[in-house]
JSON list of C-alpha atoms in Angstrom, two decimals:
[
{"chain": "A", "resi": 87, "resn": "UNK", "atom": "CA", "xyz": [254.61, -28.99, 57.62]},
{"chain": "A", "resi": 88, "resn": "UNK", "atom": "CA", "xyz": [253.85, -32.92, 57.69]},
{"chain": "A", "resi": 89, "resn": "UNK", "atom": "CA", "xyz": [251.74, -32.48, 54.49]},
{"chain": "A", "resi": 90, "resn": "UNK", "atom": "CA", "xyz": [254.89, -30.95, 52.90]},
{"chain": "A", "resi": 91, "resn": "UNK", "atom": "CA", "xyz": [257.29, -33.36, 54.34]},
{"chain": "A", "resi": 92, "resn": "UNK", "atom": "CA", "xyz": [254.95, -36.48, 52.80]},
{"chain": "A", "resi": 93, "resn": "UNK", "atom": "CA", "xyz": [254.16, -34.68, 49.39]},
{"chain": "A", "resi": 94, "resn": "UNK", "atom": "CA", "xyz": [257.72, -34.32, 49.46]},
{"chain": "A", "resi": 95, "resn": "UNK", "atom": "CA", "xyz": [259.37, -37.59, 50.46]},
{"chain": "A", "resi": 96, "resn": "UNK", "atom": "CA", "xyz": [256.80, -40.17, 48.66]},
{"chain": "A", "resi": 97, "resn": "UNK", "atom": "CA", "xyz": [257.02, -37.56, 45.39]},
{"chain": "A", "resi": 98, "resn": "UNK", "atom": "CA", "xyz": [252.84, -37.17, 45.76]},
{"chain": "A", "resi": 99, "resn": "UNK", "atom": "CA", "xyz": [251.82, -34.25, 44.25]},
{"chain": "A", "resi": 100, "resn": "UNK", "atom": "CA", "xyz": [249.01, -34.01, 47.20]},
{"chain": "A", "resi": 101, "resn": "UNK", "atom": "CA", "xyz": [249.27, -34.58, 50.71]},
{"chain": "A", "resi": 102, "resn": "UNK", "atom": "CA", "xyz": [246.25, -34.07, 53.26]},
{"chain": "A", "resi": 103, "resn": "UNK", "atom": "CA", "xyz": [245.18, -34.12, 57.16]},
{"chain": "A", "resi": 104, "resn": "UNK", "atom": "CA", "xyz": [241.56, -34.54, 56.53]},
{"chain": "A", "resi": 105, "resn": "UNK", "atom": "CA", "xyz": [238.87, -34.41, 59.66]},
{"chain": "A", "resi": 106, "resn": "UNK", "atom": "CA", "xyz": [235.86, -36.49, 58.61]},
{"chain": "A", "resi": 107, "resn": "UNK", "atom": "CA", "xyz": [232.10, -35.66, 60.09]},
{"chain": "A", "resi": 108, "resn": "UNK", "atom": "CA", "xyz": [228.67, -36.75, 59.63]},
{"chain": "A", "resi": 109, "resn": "UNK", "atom": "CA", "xyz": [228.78, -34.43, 56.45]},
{"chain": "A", "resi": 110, "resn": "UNK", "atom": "CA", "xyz": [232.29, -33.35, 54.67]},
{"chain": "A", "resi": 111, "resn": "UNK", "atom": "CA", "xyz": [235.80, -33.86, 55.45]},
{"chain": "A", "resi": 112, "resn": "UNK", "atom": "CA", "xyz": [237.68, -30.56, 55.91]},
{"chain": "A", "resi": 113, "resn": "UNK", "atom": "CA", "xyz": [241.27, -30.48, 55.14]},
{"chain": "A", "resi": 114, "resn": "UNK", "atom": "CA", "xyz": [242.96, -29.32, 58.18]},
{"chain": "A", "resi": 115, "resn": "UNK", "atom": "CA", "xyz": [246.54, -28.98, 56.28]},
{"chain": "A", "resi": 116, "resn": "UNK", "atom": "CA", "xyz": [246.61, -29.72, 52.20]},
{"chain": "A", "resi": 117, "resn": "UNK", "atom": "CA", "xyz": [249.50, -29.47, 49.92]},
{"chain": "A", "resi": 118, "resn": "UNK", "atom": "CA", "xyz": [248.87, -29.65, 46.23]},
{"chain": "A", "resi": 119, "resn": "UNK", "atom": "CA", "xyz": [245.20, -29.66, 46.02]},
{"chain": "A", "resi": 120, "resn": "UNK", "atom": "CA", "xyz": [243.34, -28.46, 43.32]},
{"chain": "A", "resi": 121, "resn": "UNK", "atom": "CA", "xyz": [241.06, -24.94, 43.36]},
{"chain": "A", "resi": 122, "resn": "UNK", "atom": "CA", "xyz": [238.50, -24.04, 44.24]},
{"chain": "A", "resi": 123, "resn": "UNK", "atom": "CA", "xyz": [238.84, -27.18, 47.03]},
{"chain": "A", "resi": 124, "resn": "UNK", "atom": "CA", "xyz": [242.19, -26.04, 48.54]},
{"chain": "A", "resi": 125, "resn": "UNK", "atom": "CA", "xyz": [240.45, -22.67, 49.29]},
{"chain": "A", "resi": 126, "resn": "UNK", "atom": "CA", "xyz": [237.45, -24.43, 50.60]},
{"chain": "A", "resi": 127, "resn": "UNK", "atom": "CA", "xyz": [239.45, -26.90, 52.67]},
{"chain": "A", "resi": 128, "resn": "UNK", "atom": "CA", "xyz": [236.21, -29.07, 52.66]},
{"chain": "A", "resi": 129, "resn": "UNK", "atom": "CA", "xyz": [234.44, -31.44, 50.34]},
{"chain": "A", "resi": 130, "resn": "UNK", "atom": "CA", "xyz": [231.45, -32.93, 51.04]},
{"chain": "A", "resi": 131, "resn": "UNK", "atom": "CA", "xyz": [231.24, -36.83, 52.10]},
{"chain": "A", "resi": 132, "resn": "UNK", "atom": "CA", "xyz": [230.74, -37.88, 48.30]},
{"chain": "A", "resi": 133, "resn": "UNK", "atom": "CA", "xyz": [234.39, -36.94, 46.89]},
{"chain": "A", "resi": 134, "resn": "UNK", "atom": "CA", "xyz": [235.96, -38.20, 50.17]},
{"chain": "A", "resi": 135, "resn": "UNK", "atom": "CA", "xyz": [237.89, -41.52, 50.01]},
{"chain": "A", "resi": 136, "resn": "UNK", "atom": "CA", "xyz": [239.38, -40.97, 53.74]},
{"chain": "A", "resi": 137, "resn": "UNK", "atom": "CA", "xyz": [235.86, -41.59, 55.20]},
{"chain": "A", "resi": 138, "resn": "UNK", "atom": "CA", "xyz": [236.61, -45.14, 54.23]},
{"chain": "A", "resi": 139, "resn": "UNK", "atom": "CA", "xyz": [239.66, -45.03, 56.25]},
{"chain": "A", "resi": 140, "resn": "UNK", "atom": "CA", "xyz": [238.15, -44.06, 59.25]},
{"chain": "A", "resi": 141, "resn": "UNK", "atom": "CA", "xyz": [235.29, -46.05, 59.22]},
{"chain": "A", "resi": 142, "resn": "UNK", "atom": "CA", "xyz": [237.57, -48.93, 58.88]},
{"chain": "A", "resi": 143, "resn": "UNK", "atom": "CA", "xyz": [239.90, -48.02, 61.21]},
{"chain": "A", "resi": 144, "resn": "UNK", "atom": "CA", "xyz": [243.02, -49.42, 58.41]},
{"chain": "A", "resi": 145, "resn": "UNK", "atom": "CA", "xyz": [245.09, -47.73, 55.87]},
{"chain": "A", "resi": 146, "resn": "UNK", "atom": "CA", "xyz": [243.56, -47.97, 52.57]},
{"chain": "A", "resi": 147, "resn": "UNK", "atom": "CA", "xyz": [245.54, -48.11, 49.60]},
{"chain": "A", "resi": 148, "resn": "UNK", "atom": "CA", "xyz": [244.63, -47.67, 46.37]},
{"chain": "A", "resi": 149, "resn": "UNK", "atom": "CA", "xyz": [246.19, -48.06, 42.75]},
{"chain": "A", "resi": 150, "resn": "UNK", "atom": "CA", "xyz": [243.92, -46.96, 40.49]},
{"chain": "A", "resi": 151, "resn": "UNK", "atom": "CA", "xyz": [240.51, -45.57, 42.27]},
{"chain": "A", "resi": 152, "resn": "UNK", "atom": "CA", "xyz": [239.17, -45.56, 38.37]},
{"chain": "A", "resi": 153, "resn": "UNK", "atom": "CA", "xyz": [239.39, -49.45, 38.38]},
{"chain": "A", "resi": 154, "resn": "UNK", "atom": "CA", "xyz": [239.02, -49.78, 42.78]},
{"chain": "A", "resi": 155, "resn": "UNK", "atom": "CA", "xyz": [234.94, -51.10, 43.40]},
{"chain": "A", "resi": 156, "resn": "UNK", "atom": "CA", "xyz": [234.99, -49.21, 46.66]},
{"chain": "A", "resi": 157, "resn": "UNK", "atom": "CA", "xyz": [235.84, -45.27, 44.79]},
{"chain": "A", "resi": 158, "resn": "UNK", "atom": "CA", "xyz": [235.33, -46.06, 41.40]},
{"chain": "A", "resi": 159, "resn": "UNK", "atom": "CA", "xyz": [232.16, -43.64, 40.90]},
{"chain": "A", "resi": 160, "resn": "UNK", "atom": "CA", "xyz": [233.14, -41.42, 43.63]},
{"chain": "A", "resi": 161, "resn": "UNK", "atom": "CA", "xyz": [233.44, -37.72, 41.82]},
{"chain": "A", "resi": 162, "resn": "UNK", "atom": "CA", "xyz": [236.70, -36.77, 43.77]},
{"chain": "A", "resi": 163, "resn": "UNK", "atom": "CA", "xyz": [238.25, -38.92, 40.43]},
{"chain": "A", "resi": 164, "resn": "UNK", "atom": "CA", "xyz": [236.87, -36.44, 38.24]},
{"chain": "A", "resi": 165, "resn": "UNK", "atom": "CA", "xyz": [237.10, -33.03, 40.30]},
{"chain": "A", "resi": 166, "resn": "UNK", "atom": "CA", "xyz": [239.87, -33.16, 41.78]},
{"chain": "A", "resi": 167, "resn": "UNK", "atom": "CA", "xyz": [241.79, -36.02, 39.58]},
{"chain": "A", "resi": 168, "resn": "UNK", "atom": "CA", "xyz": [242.34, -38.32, 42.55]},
{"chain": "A", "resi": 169, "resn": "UNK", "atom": "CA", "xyz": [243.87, -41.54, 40.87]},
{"chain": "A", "resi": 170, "resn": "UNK", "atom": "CA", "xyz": [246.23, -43.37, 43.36]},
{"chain": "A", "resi": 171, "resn": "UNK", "atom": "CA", "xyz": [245.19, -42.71, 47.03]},
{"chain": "A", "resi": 172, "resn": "UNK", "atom": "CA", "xyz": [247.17, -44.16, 50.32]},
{"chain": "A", "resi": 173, "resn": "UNK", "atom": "CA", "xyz": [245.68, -43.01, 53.52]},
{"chain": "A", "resi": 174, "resn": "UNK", "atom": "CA", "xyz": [246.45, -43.99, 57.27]},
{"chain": "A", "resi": 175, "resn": "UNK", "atom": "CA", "xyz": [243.54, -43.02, 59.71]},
{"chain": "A", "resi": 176, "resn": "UNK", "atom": "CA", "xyz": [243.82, -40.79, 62.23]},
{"chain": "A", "resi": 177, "resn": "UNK", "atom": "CA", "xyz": [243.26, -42.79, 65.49]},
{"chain": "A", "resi": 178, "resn": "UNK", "atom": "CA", "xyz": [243.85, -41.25, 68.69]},
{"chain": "A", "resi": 179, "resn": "UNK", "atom": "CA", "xyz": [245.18, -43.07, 72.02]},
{"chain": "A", "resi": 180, "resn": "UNK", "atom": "CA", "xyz": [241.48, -43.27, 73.50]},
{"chain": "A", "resi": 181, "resn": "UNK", "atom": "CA", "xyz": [240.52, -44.96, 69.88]},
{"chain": "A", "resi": 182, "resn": "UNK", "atom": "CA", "xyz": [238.67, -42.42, 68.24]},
{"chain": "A", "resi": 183, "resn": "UNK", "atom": "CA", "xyz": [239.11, -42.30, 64.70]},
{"chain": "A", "resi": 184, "resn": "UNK", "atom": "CA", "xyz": [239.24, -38.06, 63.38]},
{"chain": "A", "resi": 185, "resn": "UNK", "atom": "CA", "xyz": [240.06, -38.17, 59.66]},
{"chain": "A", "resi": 186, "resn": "UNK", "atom": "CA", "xyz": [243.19, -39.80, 57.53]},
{"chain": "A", "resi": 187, "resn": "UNK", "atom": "CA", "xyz": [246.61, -38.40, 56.57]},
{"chain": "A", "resi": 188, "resn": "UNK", "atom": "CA", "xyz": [246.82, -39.13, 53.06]},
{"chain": "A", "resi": 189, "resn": "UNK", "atom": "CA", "xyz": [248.70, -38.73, 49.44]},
{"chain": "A", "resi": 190, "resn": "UNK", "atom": "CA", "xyz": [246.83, -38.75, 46.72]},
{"chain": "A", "resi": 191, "resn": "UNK", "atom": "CA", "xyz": [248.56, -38.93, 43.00]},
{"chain": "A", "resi": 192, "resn": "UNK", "atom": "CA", "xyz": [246.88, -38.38, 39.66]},
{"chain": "A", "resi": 193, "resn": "UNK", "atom": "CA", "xyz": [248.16, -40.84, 38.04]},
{"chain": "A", "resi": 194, "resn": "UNK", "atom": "CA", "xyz": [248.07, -45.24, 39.12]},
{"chain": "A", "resi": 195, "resn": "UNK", "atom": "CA", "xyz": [250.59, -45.58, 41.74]},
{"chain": "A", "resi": 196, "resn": "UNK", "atom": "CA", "xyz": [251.56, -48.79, 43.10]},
{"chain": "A", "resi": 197, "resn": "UNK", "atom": "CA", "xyz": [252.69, -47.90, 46.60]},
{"chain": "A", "resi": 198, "resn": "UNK", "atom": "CA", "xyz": [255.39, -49.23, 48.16]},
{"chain": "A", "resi": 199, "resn": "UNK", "atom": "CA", "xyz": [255.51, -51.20, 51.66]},
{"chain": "A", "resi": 200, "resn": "UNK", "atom": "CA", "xyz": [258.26, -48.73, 52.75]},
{"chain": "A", "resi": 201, "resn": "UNK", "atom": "CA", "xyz": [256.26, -45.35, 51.50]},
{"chain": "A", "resi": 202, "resn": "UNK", "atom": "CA", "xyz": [253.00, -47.09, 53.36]},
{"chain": "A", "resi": 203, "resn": "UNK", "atom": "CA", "xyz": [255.67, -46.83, 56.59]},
{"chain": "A", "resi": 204, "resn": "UNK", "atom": "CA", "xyz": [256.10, -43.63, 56.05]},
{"chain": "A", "resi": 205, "resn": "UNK", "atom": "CA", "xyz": [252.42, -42.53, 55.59]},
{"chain": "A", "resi": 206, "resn": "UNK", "atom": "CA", "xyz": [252.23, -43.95, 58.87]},
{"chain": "A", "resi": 207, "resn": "UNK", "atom": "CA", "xyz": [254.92, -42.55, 61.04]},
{"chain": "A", "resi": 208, "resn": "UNK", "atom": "CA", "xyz": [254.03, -39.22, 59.46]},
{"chain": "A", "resi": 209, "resn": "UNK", "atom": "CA", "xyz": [250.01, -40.34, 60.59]},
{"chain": "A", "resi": 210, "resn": "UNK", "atom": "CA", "xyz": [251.20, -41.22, 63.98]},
{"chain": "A", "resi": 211, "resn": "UNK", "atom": "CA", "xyz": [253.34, -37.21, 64.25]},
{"chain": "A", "resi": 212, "resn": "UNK", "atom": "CA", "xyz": [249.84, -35.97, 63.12]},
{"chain": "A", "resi": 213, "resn": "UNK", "atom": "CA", "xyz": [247.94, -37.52, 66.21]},
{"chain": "A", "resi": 214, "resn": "UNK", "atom": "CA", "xyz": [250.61, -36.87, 68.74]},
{"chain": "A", "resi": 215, "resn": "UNK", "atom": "CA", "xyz": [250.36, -32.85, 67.84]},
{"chain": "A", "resi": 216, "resn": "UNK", "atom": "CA", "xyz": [247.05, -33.13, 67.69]},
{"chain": "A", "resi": 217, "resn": "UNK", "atom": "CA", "xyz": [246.94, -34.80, 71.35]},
{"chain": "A", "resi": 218, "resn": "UNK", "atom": "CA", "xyz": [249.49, -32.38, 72.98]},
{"chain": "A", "resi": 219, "resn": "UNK", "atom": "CA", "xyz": [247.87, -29.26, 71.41]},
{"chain": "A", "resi": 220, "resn": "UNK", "atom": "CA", "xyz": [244.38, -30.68, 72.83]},
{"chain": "A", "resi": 221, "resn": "UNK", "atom": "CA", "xyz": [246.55, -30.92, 76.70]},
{"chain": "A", "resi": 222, "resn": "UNK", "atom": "CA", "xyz": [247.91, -27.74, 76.13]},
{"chain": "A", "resi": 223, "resn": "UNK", "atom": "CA", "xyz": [244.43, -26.17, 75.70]},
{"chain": "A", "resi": 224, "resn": "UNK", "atom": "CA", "xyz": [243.22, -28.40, 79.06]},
{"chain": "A", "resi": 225, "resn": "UNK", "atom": "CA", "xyz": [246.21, -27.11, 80.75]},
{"chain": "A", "resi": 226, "resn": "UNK", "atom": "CA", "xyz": [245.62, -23.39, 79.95]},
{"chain": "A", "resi": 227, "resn": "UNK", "atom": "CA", "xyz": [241.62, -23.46, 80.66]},
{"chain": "A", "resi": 228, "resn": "UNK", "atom": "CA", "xyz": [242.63, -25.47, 83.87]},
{"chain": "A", "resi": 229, "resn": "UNK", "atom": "CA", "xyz": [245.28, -22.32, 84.85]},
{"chain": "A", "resi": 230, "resn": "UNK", "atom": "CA", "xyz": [242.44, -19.96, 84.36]},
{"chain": "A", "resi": 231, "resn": "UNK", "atom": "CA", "xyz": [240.00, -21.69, 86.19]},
{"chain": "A", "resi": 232, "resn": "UNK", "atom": "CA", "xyz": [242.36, -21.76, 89.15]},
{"chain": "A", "resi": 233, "resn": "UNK", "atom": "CA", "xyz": [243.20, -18.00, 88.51]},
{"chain": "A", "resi": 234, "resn": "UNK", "atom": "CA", "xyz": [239.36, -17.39, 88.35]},
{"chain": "A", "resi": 235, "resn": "UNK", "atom": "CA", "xyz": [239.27, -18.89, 91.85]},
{"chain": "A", "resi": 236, "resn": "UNK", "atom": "CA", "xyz": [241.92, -17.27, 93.71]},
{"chain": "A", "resi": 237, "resn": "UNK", "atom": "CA", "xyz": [240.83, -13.78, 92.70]},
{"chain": "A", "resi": 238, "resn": "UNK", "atom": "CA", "xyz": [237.64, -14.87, 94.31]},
{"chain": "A", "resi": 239, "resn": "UNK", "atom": "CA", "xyz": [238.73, -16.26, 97.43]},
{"chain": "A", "resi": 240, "resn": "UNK", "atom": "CA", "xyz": [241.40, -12.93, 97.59]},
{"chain": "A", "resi": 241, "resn": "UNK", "atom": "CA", "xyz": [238.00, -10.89, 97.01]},
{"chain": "A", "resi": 242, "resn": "UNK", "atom": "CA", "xyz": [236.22, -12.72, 99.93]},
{"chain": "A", "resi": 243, "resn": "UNK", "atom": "CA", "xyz": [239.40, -12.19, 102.31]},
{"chain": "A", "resi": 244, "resn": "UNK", "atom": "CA", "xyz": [239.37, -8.36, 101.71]},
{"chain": "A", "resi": 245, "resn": "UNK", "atom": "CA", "xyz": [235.94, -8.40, 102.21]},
{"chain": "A", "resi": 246, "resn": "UNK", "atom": "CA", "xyz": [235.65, -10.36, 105.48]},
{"chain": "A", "resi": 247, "resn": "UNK", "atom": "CA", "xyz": [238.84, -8.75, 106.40]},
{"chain": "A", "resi": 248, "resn": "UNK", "atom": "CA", "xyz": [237.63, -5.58, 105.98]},
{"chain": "A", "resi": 249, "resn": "UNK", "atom": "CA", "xyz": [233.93, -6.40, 108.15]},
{"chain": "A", "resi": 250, "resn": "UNK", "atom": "CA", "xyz": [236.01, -7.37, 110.98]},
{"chain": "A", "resi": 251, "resn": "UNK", "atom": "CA", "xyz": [238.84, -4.43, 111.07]},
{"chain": "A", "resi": 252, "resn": "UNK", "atom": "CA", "xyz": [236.47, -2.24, 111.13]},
{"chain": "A", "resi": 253, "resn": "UNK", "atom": "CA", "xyz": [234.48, -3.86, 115.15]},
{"chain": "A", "resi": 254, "resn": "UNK", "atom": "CA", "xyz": [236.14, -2.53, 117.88]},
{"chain": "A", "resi": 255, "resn": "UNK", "atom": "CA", "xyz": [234.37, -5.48, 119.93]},
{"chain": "A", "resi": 256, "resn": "UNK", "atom": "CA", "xyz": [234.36, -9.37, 119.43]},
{"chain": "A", "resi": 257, "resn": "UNK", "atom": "CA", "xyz": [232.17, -12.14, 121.53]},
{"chain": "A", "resi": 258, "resn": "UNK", "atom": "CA", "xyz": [234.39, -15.27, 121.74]},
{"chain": "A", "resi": 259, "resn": "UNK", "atom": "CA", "xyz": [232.38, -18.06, 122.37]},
{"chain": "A", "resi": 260, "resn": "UNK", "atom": "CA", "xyz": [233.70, -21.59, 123.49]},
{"chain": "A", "resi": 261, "resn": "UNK", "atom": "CA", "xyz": [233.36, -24.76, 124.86]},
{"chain": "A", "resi": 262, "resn": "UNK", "atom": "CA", "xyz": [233.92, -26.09, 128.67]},
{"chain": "A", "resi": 263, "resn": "UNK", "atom": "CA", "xyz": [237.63, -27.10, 126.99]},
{"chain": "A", "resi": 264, "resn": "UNK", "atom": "CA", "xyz": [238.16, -23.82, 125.03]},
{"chain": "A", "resi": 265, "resn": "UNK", "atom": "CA", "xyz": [237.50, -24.77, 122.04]}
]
């Protein structure tokens, strides 16, 4: 949805939540990309310009990556036509850096301060679903583990309840204060 919502607002004809490793970025939500990548949903590390993002930690924007010294000879220019690239890193509230939310255009684009704003608060939504779907998953393995225990502890009742419903006799032993 926030890939379609920022192709569609800044006019980009691709939007992506990419998720950068060691080795390739996968594409966790595209809109607009190019076959056979947008089946993929991965490149490797050499056509990624959002790597750059996240190891800098800052947006990087770029006009033309044909003319940029950073991307010129990357080969996302000629495979998948990346020209104009703005993309805000995904950074989450412990500081970890996952991948970028980006637009990419195929022709130069000089991006403007207010669609940079809105790359942003659109980055920003990214990370906060991200975050909540990550405590929703803590939540539900935390309810599980506590289910997990009760059925034990009800299986230990029964079974100590049924060892001792089943003596007729008892020794009760205590101290000089009846303890």
């Amino acid at each position: 949805r926030l890939t379609r919502l920022a192709s569609t607002i800044l006019g980009a004809p691709v939007a992506l939540v990419s998720l950068v490793d060691a080795d390739r970025q996968f594409f966790k939500s595209c809109v607009g990309l190019p076959e056979p990548w947008a089946s993929r949903r991965e490149t490797p590390l050499s056509h990624s310009f959002c790597q750059h993002a996240v190891a800098s930690g800052r947006p990087l924007v770029i006009e033309d990556a044909r003319a940029h010294p950073l991307v010129r000879d990357n080969p996302a220019i000629s495979d998948l036509g990346v020209v104009a690239y703005a993309g805000i890193p995904l950074v989450t509230s412990d500081g970890h850096a996952l991948g970028s939310f980006c637009v990419i255009d195929t022709e130069p684009r000089a991006w403007t301060e207010r669609e940079i704003t809105v790359l942003e608060d659109l980055a920003a939504s990214v990370v906060t679903e991200i975050e909540l779907r990550g405590q929703v998953a803590e939540r539900r393995r935390a309810e599980e583990a506590r289910a997990r225990l009760l059925a034990e502890a009800r299986a230990a009742e029964a079974r100590y309840r049924g060892l001792f419903e089943g003596v007729a006799d008892a020794i009760l032993v205590a101290d000089a204060a009846g303890r």
